[in-house]
């Protein structure tokens, strides 16, 4: 009985202690929430790290913004910590996230002013200048060196340390969503790095600005119009390939529209990654990993470009999946008045390449050159938008006019592989007098045109006019006389 009594008594004691602690936390005062931003030392060696620490006191570290990028540095993995303190019944908590930055070269670099948010609160930092110098030699005394027979140098411990090269379950690819397109039809290209969820190797991106510039020089087709999706930050997305889960890090994405029928050849390219080897024997005083490099290669491919099917409108057709929206400012008016027609082409395709609609010349309706505007949206792997042609129309003759008889746009839809014509369904009714000859009737040139009507416009022959001969003879005689007189006078 004593044994059981002891267990019960201790159980009640633990419950009372837990209840007391709970009441103590609830009843105690809690400090107000604050946010702090701190940076580490700004004069470091090439083998040291720079750090930025975000701290939330008496609050939760929820939905905090990304740490800034620093030119000349690459980001490592962030680390977090938390602690709770009770002083005189007052409870305070602290949560911190520290982002490490590894310098890629020596020199002086600028951390621009930046702002970080935690929830709906913000904290500003003025930035700093960071100086990266030569490697710093660090010596640490190992108190167990004599016991293990390894000497008393930390560096000697590192030199004798062995590392394992863990195979990376990852690949790099330059992908397109189509292997064959029509001239003017878009295909999507993306450049991504894929890491399997089951991957054990530790990988980091390396000099991405420099690498992606060289990769794009190689893979961007020169005979295409580009619509770039402008990826601002590389964020992982979980996808499944052949039943296996990967984290996809999309580096670049764009739509390309071939301008001619020349096939597009995408060459093999390389992406270099930082890969860490893991220490074979974990040691408190030794390194747990060693930095290395691994090169991943993409596969080359060819995109075949097909010409548009034969059609009388082949060279005048815009390529895309488009529809027409029209808008008339008025449907009934008088001659001399004007009406506005909004011819809006919208859908998926190369919006920039949409041609101006075809106009049928007529003296009954005057079409003034259109004002053109367009909007483009690049999202979710598609390029959609609209191009608007706004026409001012001035009727010169009364009557009813179907606008489709005067304006139209031919397109080729690569989805249906068919040509179609977009034309407005609107009709305008015009009343009033004819204005076709109004300008001529307003200008009365009277006697001038009468004189032209009465004038004799028959040709005259010089051989039949004696007076012309007489004048010419007189002119010849005078010319000869002057010539003789001048010569005599010289002598």
Coordinates of C-alpha atoms in Angstrom, one line a residue:
X1 CA 0.0 0.0 0.0
X2 CA 2.8 2.4 0.7
X3 CA 4.1 1.9 -2.8
X4 CA 0.8 2.8 -4.4
X5 CA 0.3 5.7 -2.0
X6 CA 3.7 7.1 -3.1
X7 CA 2.8 7.0 -6.7
X8 CA -0.6 8.6 -6.2
X9 CA 0.9 11.3 -4.0
X10 CA 3.5 12.1 -6.6
X11 CA 0.9 12.2 -9.3
X12 CA -1.2 14.7 -7.5
X13 CA 1.9 16.7 -6.8
X14 CA 2.7 16.8 -10.5
X15 CA -0.8 17.8 -11.3
X16 CA -0.8 20.6 -8.8
X17 CA 2.6 21.8 -10.0
X18 CA 1.3 21.8 -13.6
X19 CA -1.9 23.6 -12.6
X20 CA 0.1 26.2 -10.7
X21 CA 2.4 26.8 -13.6
X22 CA -0.6 27.2 -15.9
X23 CA -2.3 29.7 -13.6
X24 CA 1.0 31.5 -13.2
X25 CA 1.3 31.9 -17.0
X26 CA -2.3 33.0 -17.4
X27 CA -2.3 35.3 -14.4
X28 CA 1.1 36.8 -15.0
X29 CA 1.6 40.0 -17.0
X30 CA 2.7 39.8 -20.6
X31 CA 5.0 42.3 -22.3
X32 CA 4.0 44.2 -25.4
X33 CA 5.0 42.7 -28.8
X34 CA 8.1 44.2 -30.5
X35 CA 10.1 43.5 -33.6
X36 CA 13.9 43.8 -34.0
X37 CA 16.2 43.6 -37.0
X38 CA 19.9 43.1 -36.3
X39 CA 22.9 42.4 -38.5
X40 CA 26.2 40.7 -37.7
X41 CA 29.7 42.1 -38.0
X42 CA 30.3 43.9 -41.3
X43 CA 34.0 43.2 -41.6
X44 CA 34.4 39.5 -42.3
X45 CA 36.7 37.0 -44.1
X46 CA 35.8 35.2 -47.3
X47 CA 35.4 32.0 -45.2
X48 CA 33.0 33.6 -42.7
X49 CA 29.3 34.4 -42.9
X50 CA 27.4 37.6 -42.7
X51 CA 24.0 37.3 -40.8
X52 CA 20.7 39.1 -40.4
X53 CA 18.5 38.3 -37.5
X54 CA 14.8 39.0 -37.2
X55 CA 13.4 38.8 -33.6
X56 CA 9.9 38.9 -32.4
X57 CA 9.4 39.5 -28.7
X58 CA 6.2 38.6 -27.0
X59 CA 4.5 37.5 -30.2
X60 CA 4.4 34.8 -32.9
X61 CA 6.7 34.5 -35.8
X62 CA 3.9 34.2 -38.4
X63 CA 4.0 35.2 -42.1
X64 CA 7.3 37.0 -42.0
X65 CA 8.7 38.4 -45.3
X66 CA 11.7 37.2 -47.2
X67 CA 15.2 38.3 -46.2
X68 CA 16.8 40.6 -48.7
X69 CA 19.3 39.5 -51.4
X70 CA 22.8 40.9 -51.1
X71 CA 25.0 41.3 -54.2
X72 CA 28.2 39.3 -53.8
X73 CA 26.6 36.8 -51.3
X74 CA 24.5 33.7 -51.6
X75 CA 21.9 32.7 -49.0
X76 CA 22.3 29.7 -46.8
X77 CA 19.6 28.0 -44.8
X78 CA 17.9 30.1 -42.1
X79 CA 18.0 28.9 -38.5
X80 CA 15.4 29.7 -35.8
X81 CA 15.4 29.8 -32.0
X82 CA 12.9 30.6 -29.2
X83 CA 12.9 31.2 -25.4
X84 CA 10.4 32.0 -22.7
X85 CA 11.3 33.9 -19.5
X86 CA 9.3 34.5 -16.3
X87 CA 10.5 37.3 -14.0
X88 CA 8.5 38.4 -11.0
X89 CA 5.4 36.9 -12.5
X90 CA 5.9 38.6 -15.9
X91 CA 6.1 36.3 -18.9
X92 CA 8.2 37.3 -21.9
X93 CA 8.8 35.2 -25.1
X94 CA 11.3 35.6 -27.9
X95 CA 11.5 34.0 -31.3
X96 CA 14.3 34.6 -33.7
X97 CA 15.2 33.7 -37.3
X98 CA 18.8 34.2 -38.5
X99 CA 19.6 34.2 -42.2
X100 CA 23.3 33.4 -43.1
X101 CA 25.0 34.8 -46.2
X102 CA 28.1 33.3 -47.7
X103 CA 30.4 35.7 -49.6
X104 CA 31.3 34.6 -53.1
X105 CA 34.3 36.9 -53.5
X106 CA 36.4 39.5 -51.7
X107 CA 35.5 43.2 -51.8
X108 CA 33.2 45.8 -50.4
X109 CA 29.4 45.2 -50.9
X110 CA 26.3 47.2 -50.1
X111 CA 23.3 45.9 -48.1
X112 CA 20.6 48.3 -49.3
X113 CA 18.0 49.6 -46.9
X114 CA 15.2 47.1 -46.5
X115 CA 12.0 46.4 -44.7
X116 CA 10.7 43.1 -43.2
X117 CA 7.2 42.4 -42.1
X118 CA 5.8 40.0 -39.5
X119 CA 2.1 39.8 -39.9
X120 CA 0.8 43.3 -40.3
X121 CA 3.8 45.0 -38.5
X122 CA 6.9 46.2 -40.3
X123 CA 10.5 47.0 -39.3
X124 CA 13.0 49.1 -41.4
X125 CA 16.7 48.8 -41.5
X126 CA 19.0 51.5 -43.0
X127 CA 21.4 48.9 -44.6
X128 CA 25.1 48.7 -44.3
X129 CA 28.4 48.4 -46.1
X130 CA 30.0 44.9 -45.8
X131 CA 33.7 44.4 -46.3
X132 CA 34.9 40.9 -47.2
X133 CA 38.6 40.3 -46.8
X134 CA 41.1 37.4 -46.9
X135 CA 40.2 34.1 -45.2
X136 CA 40.4 34.3 -41.4
X137 CA 42.5 31.6 -39.7
X138 CA 40.7 30.2 -36.7
X139 CA 42.4 28.0 -34.1
X140 CA 40.5 26.2 -31.4
X141 CA 42.0 24.2 -28.6
X142 CA 40.6 20.7 -28.3
X143 CA 40.5 19.6 -24.6
X144 CA 40.1 16.0 -25.6
X145 CA 43.0 16.0 -28.1
X146 CA 45.5 14.2 -25.8
X147 CA 42.9 11.7 -24.8
X148 CA 42.1 10.8 -28.4
X149 CA 45.7 11.1 -29.5
X150 CA 44.9 13.7 -32.2
X151 CA 47.1 16.5 -31.1
X152 CA 45.9 19.9 -29.9
X153 CA 45.0 21.6 -33.2
X154 CA 41.5 22.2 -34.6
X155 CA 42.9 22.5 -38.1
X156 CA 44.6 19.1 -37.7
X157 CA 41.3 17.6 -36.7
X158 CA 39.7 19.0 -39.9
X159 CA 42.5 17.8 -42.1
X160 CA 42.0 14.2 -40.8
X161 CA 38.3 14.4 -41.1
X162 CA 36.7 12.3 -43.9
X163 CA 33.6 13.3 -45.9
X164 CA 31.0 11.3 -47.8
X165 CA 29.8 12.4 -51.2
X166 CA 26.0 11.9 -51.1
X167 CA 24.4 11.3 -54.5
X168 CA 22.0 14.1 -55.5
X169 CA 18.5 12.9 -56.6
X170 CA 18.0 15.9 -58.8
X171 CA 18.1 17.1 -62.4
X172 CA 18.1 20.3 -64.5
X173 CA 15.9 20.7 -67.6
X174 CA 15.1 23.2 -70.3
X175 CA 11.5 22.2 -71.2
X176 CA 8.9 23.3 -73.8
X177 CA 5.2 22.5 -73.8
X178 CA 5.2 21.7 -77.6
X179 CA 7.5 20.0 -80.0
X180 CA 5.9 21.4 -83.2
X181 CA 4.0 24.7 -83.8
X182 CA 2.7 26.8 -86.6
X183 CA 4.5 30.0 -87.6
X184 CA 3.1 32.6 -85.2
X185 CA 1.8 30.1 -82.7
X186 CA 3.3 30.3 -79.2
X187 CA 5.2 27.7 -77.3
X188 CA 6.2 27.9 -73.6
X189 CA 9.8 27.4 -72.5
X190 CA 10.8 27.1 -68.9
X191 CA 14.2 26.5 -67.2
X192 CA 13.9 24.6 -63.9
X193 CA 15.9 22.6 -61.4
X194 CA 14.1 19.6 -59.8
X195 CA 15.0 18.1 -56.4
X196 CA 13.3 14.9 -55.4
X197 CA 11.4 15.0 -52.0
X198 CA 13.5 11.9 -51.1
X199 CA 16.8 13.6 -51.9
X200 CA 19.4 13.4 -49.1
X201 CA 22.1 15.6 -50.7
X202 CA 22.4 19.2 -49.6
X203 CA 22.3 21.6 -52.6
X204 CA 22.3 25.4 -53.0
X205 CA 22.2 27.7 -56.1
X206 CA 25.5 29.2 -57.2
X207 CA 26.0 32.5 -59.1
X208 CA 22.6 32.4 -60.6
X209 CA 22.7 35.8 -62.2
X210 CA 25.8 34.9 -64.2
X211 CA 24.7 31.4 -65.0
X212 CA 21.2 32.2 -66.2
X213 CA 22.6 35.0 -68.4
X214 CA 24.8 32.5 -70.2
X215 CA 22.1 29.9 -70.4
X216 CA 19.6 32.3 -72.0
X217 CA 22.2 33.4 -74.6
X218 CA 22.3 29.8 -75.7
X219 CA 18.7 28.7 -75.6
X220 CA 16.7 31.8 -76.6
X221 CA 15.6 31.5 -80.3
X222 CA 16.6 34.5 -82.4
X223 CA 13.7 34.1 -84.9
X224 CA 10.9 34.5 -82.3
X225 CA 9.0 37.2 -80.5
X226 CA 9.4 36.8 -76.7
X227 CA 6.9 37.4 -73.9
X228 CA 8.8 37.0 -70.6
X229 CA 6.9 36.0 -67.4
X230 CA 9.6 37.8 -65.3
X231 CA 10.2 35.5 -62.4
X232 CA 11.3 37.7 -59.5
X233 CA 12.2 35.0 -56.9
X234 CA 12.9 31.3 -57.1
X235 CA 10.3 29.5 -55.0
X236 CA 9.8 25.8 -54.8
X237 CA 6.6 24.1 -56.1
X238 CA 5.7 20.5 -55.4
X239 CA 5.0 18.5 -58.6
X240 CA 4.8 14.9 -59.6
X241 CA 6.7 13.3 -62.5
X242 CA 6.1 9.7 -63.4
X243 CA 4.6 9.1 -59.9
X244 CA 7.6 10.7 -58.1
X245 CA 7.4 13.9 -56.1
X246 CA 9.8 16.8 -56.8
X247 CA 10.4 20.3 -55.7
X248 CA 10.5 22.4 -58.9
X249 CA 12.6 25.6 -58.8
X250 CA 11.6 27.5 -61.8
X251 CA 14.4 29.9 -62.9
X252 CA 13.0 31.3 -66.2
X253 CA 9.7 31.1 -68.1
X254 CA 8.6 32.8 -71.4
X255 CA 6.4 32.3 -74.4
X256 CA 8.0 32.4 -77.9
X257 CA 6.2 33.1 -81.2
X258 CA 8.1 32.0 -84.3
X259 CA 8.4 34.7 -87.0
X260 CA 9.3 32.4 -89.8
X261 CA 9.4 28.7 -90.6
X262 CA 13.0 28.0 -89.6
X263 CA 13.2 25.1 -87.0
X264 CA 14.3 26.1 -83.5
X265 CA 17.3 24.2 -82.1
X266 CA 17.7 24.3 -78.3
X267 CA 21.2 23.2 -77.3
X268 CA 22.4 21.3 -74.3
X269 CA 23.3 23.6 -71.4
X270 CA 24.9 23.3 -67.9
X271 CA 23.9 24.5 -64.4
X272 CA 26.4 24.4 -61.7
X273 CA 25.2 23.9 -58.1
X274 CA 26.8 24.0 -54.7
X275 CA 26.8 20.5 -53.2
X276 CA 27.9 19.7 -49.6
X277 CA 29.7 16.5 -48.7
X278 CA 28.8 15.2 -45.2
X279 CA 31.3 14.3 -42.5
X280 CA 31.8 10.6 -42.1
X281 CA 32.4 11.0 -38.4
X282 CA 30.3 13.6 -36.7
X283 CA 32.5 15.7 -34.3
X284 CA 31.6 18.6 -32.1
X285 CA 34.9 20.3 -32.9
X286 CA 35.2 19.3 -36.6
X287 CA 33.2 20.4 -39.7
X288 CA 30.0 18.6 -40.4
X289 CA 30.1 19.3 -44.2
X290 CA 32.4 20.4 -46.9
X291 CA 31.5 22.6 -49.9
X292 CA 31.8 21.1 -53.4
X293 CA 30.4 21.7 -56.9
X294 CA 28.3 19.5 -59.2
X295 CA 27.3 20.2 -62.8
X296 CA 23.9 19.2 -64.1
X297 CA 23.2 19.1 -67.8
X298 CA 20.0 19.6 -69.7
X299 CA 18.9 17.7 -72.9
X300 CA 18.8 19.5 -76.2
X301 CA 15.7 19.5 -78.4
X302 CA 14.3 20.8 -81.7
X303 CA 11.0 22.6 -82.2
X304 CA 9.6 22.0 -85.7
X305 CA 7.9 25.1 -87.2
X306 CA 5.1 24.5 -89.7
X307 CA 3.9 27.0 -92.3
X308 CA 0.2 28.1 -92.3
X309 CA -2.1 26.1 -94.6
X310 CA -2.6 27.6 -98.1
X311 CA -5.3 30.2 -98.2
X312 CA -5.8 33.5 -100.0
X313 CA -5.6 35.2 -96.6
X314 CA -2.5 33.3 -95.5
X315 CA -0.1 36.3 -95.5
X316 CA -2.7 38.7 -94.0
X317 CA -3.9 36.5 -91.1
X318 CA -3.1 37.0 -87.5
X319 CA -2.4 33.7 -85.6
X320 CA -4.1 33.0 -82.3
X321 CA -7.3 32.0 -80.5
X322 CA -9.1 35.3 -80.8
X323 CA -12.7 36.6 -80.6
X324 CA -14.1 40.0 -81.5
X325 CA -15.9 42.5 -79.2
X326 CA -17.4 45.5 -81.0
X327 CA -18.9 48.8 -79.7
X328 CA -20.7 51.5 -81.6
X329 CA -21.2 54.9 -80.1
X330 CA -24.4 55.5 -82.1
X331 CA -26.5 53.6 -84.6
X332 CA -28.6 56.4 -86.1
X333 CA -27.1 59.7 -87.4
X334 CA -27.1 62.2 -90.2
X335 CA -24.6 62.8 -93.0
X336 CA -21.7 64.9 -91.8
X337 CA -21.9 63.5 -88.3
X338 CA -19.5 61.0 -87.0
X339 CA -19.8 57.6 -85.2
X340 CA -17.1 55.7 -83.2
X341 CA -16.5 52.0 -83.8
X342 CA -14.4 50.1 -81.2
X343 CA -13.0 46.9 -82.9
X344 CA -11.5 44.9 -79.9
X345 CA -9.7 41.6 -80.6
X346 CA -9.1 39.6 -77.5
X347 CA -7.9 36.1 -76.6
X348 CA -4.7 34.0 -76.3
X349 CA -1.7 34.6 -78.6
X350 CA 0.9 37.2 -79.7
X351 CA -1.2 40.3 -79.0
X352 CA 1.6 42.5 -80.5
X353 CA 1.4 40.8 -83.8
X354 CA -2.4 41.3 -84.4
X355 CA -2.7 43.0 -87.7
X356 CA -4.8 46.1 -88.4
X357 CA -8.2 45.1 -89.8
X358 CA -8.8 45.2 -93.6
X359 CA -10.9 48.2 -94.9
X360 CA -13.0 48.3 -98.1
X361 CA -12.6 51.7 -99.7
X362 CA -15.9 53.6 -100.2
X363 CA -17.0 57.1 -100.9
X364 CA -20.2 56.6 -98.8
X365 CA -18.4 56.1 -95.5
X366 CA -15.2 57.8 -94.6
X367 CA -13.0 55.7 -92.2
X368 CA -10.3 57.8 -90.5
X369 CA -7.0 56.0 -89.4
X370 CA -7.6 54.1 -86.1
X371 CA -6.1 54.8 -82.7
X372 CA -4.6 51.6 -81.4
X373 CA -4.2 50.4 -77.8
X374 CA -3.4 47.0 -76.3
X375 CA -3.1 45.2 -72.9
X376 CA -1.2 42.0 -72.2
X377 CA -1.4 39.6 -69.2
X378 CA 1.3 37.0 -68.7
X379 CA 0.2 34.5 -66.0
X380 CA -0.3 30.8 -65.3
X381 CA 1.8 29.8 -68.3
X382 CA -0.4 31.8 -70.8
X383 CA -0.2 35.1 -72.6
X384 CA -3.7 36.6 -73.0
X385 CA -4.8 40.2 -73.7
X386 CA -6.6 42.5 -76.1
X387 CA -5.8 44.9 -79.0
X388 CA -8.3 47.6 -79.7
X389 CA -8.7 49.6 -82.9
X390 CA -10.9 52.7 -82.5
X391 CA -12.3 54.1 -85.8
X392 CA -14.0 57.4 -86.5
X393 CA -16.6 57.0 -89.3
X394 CA -18.2 59.9 -91.2
X395 CA -21.1 59.0 -93.5
X396 CA -21.3 61.0 -96.8
X397 CA -24.4 59.4 -98.2
X398 CA -27.8 58.5 -96.6
X399 CA -28.7 54.8 -96.3
X400 CA -28.3 51.7 -94.2
X401 CA -24.8 50.3 -93.8
X402 CA -23.7 46.9 -92.5
X403 CA -20.3 47.4 -91.0
X404 CA -19.2 43.8 -91.9
X405 CA -19.2 45.0 -95.6
X406 CA -16.5 47.5 -94.9
X407 CA -14.2 46.1 -92.1
X408 CA -12.9 42.6 -91.2
X409 CA -9.9 40.7 -89.8
X410 CA -8.7 37.4 -90.9
X411 CA -7.1 35.0 -88.3
X412 CA -5.8 31.5 -88.2
X413 CA -6.7 29.5 -85.1
X414 CA -4.0 27.0 -84.3
X415 CA -6.3 25.0 -82.1
X416 CA -8.9 24.4 -84.7
X417 CA -6.3 24.6 -87.6
X418 CA -8.8 26.7 -89.5
X419 CA -9.0 30.3 -90.9
X420 CA -11.9 32.5 -89.8
X421 CA -12.9 36.1 -90.4
X422 CA -13.8 38.5 -87.6
X423 CA -16.2 41.2 -88.5
X424 CA -18.7 43.5 -86.7
X425 CA -22.4 42.7 -86.6
X426 CA -23.4 46.3 -86.2
X427 CA -25.5 48.4 -88.6
X428 CA -25.8 52.2 -88.9
X429 CA -28.7 54.1 -90.4
X430 CA -27.8 57.5 -92.0
X431 CA -30.3 60.2 -92.9
X432 CA -29.8 63.6 -94.6
X433 CA -28.5 64.9 -97.9
X434 CA -25.6 63.6 -100.0
X435 CA -22.3 65.3 -99.1
X436 CA -20.2 63.6 -101.8
X437 CA -20.0 66.7 -104.1
X438 CA -20.6 69.3 -101.3
X439 CA -17.1 70.6 -101.3
X440 CA -17.1 71.3 -105.1
X441 CA -20.5 73.0 -105.0
X442 CA -19.4 75.3 -102.2
X443 CA -16.5 76.7 -104.3
X444 CA -17.9 78.9 -107.2
X445 CA -15.1 79.5 -109.6
X446 CA -17.7 81.0 -112.2
X447 CA -16.0 83.0 -114.9
X448 CA -12.8 81.0 -114.8
X449 CA -14.5 77.7 -115.6
X450 CA -16.7 79.5 -118.2
X451 CA -13.6 80.8 -119.9
X452 CA -12.1 77.3 -120.0
X453 CA -15.3 76.0 -121.6
X454 CA -15.3 78.7 -124.3
X455 CA -11.6 78.6 -125.1
X456 CA -10.4 77.1 -128.4
X457 CA -8.2 74.2 -127.5
X458 CA -7.2 73.1 -131.0
X459 CA -3.5 72.8 -131.9
X460 CA -1.9 75.5 -134.0
X461 CA 0.8 74.7 -136.6
X462 CA 3.7 77.1 -137.0
X463 CA 3.9 76.5 -140.7
X464 CA 0.5 77.9 -141.2
X465 CA 1.1 81.2 -139.5
X466 CA 2.9 83.9 -141.6
X467 CA 3.3 86.4 -138.8
X468 CA 5.3 83.9 -136.8
X469 CA 7.7 83.6 -139.7
X470 CA 8.1 87.3 -140.0
X471 CA 8.9 87.8 -136.3
X472 CA 11.5 85.0 -136.5
X473 CA 13.2 86.5 -139.6
X474 CA 13.4 89.9 -138.0
X475 CA 15.0 88.3 -134.9
X476 CA 17.6 86.5 -137.0
X477 CA 18.5 89.7 -138.9
X478 CA 18.9 91.7 -135.7
X479 CA 21.1 89.0 -134.2
X480 CA 23.4 88.9 -137.3
X481 CA 23.6 92.7 -137.4
X482 CA 24.7 92.9 -133.8
X483 CA 27.3 90.2 -134.3
X484 CA 28.9 92.0 -137.3
X485 CA 28.9 95.4 -135.5
X486 CA 30.7 94.0 -132.5
X487 CA 33.4 92.3 -134.6
X488 CA 34.0 95.5 -136.7
X489 CA 34.4 97.6 -133.7
X490 CA 37.1 95.2 -132.3
X491 CA 39.2 95.7 -135.3

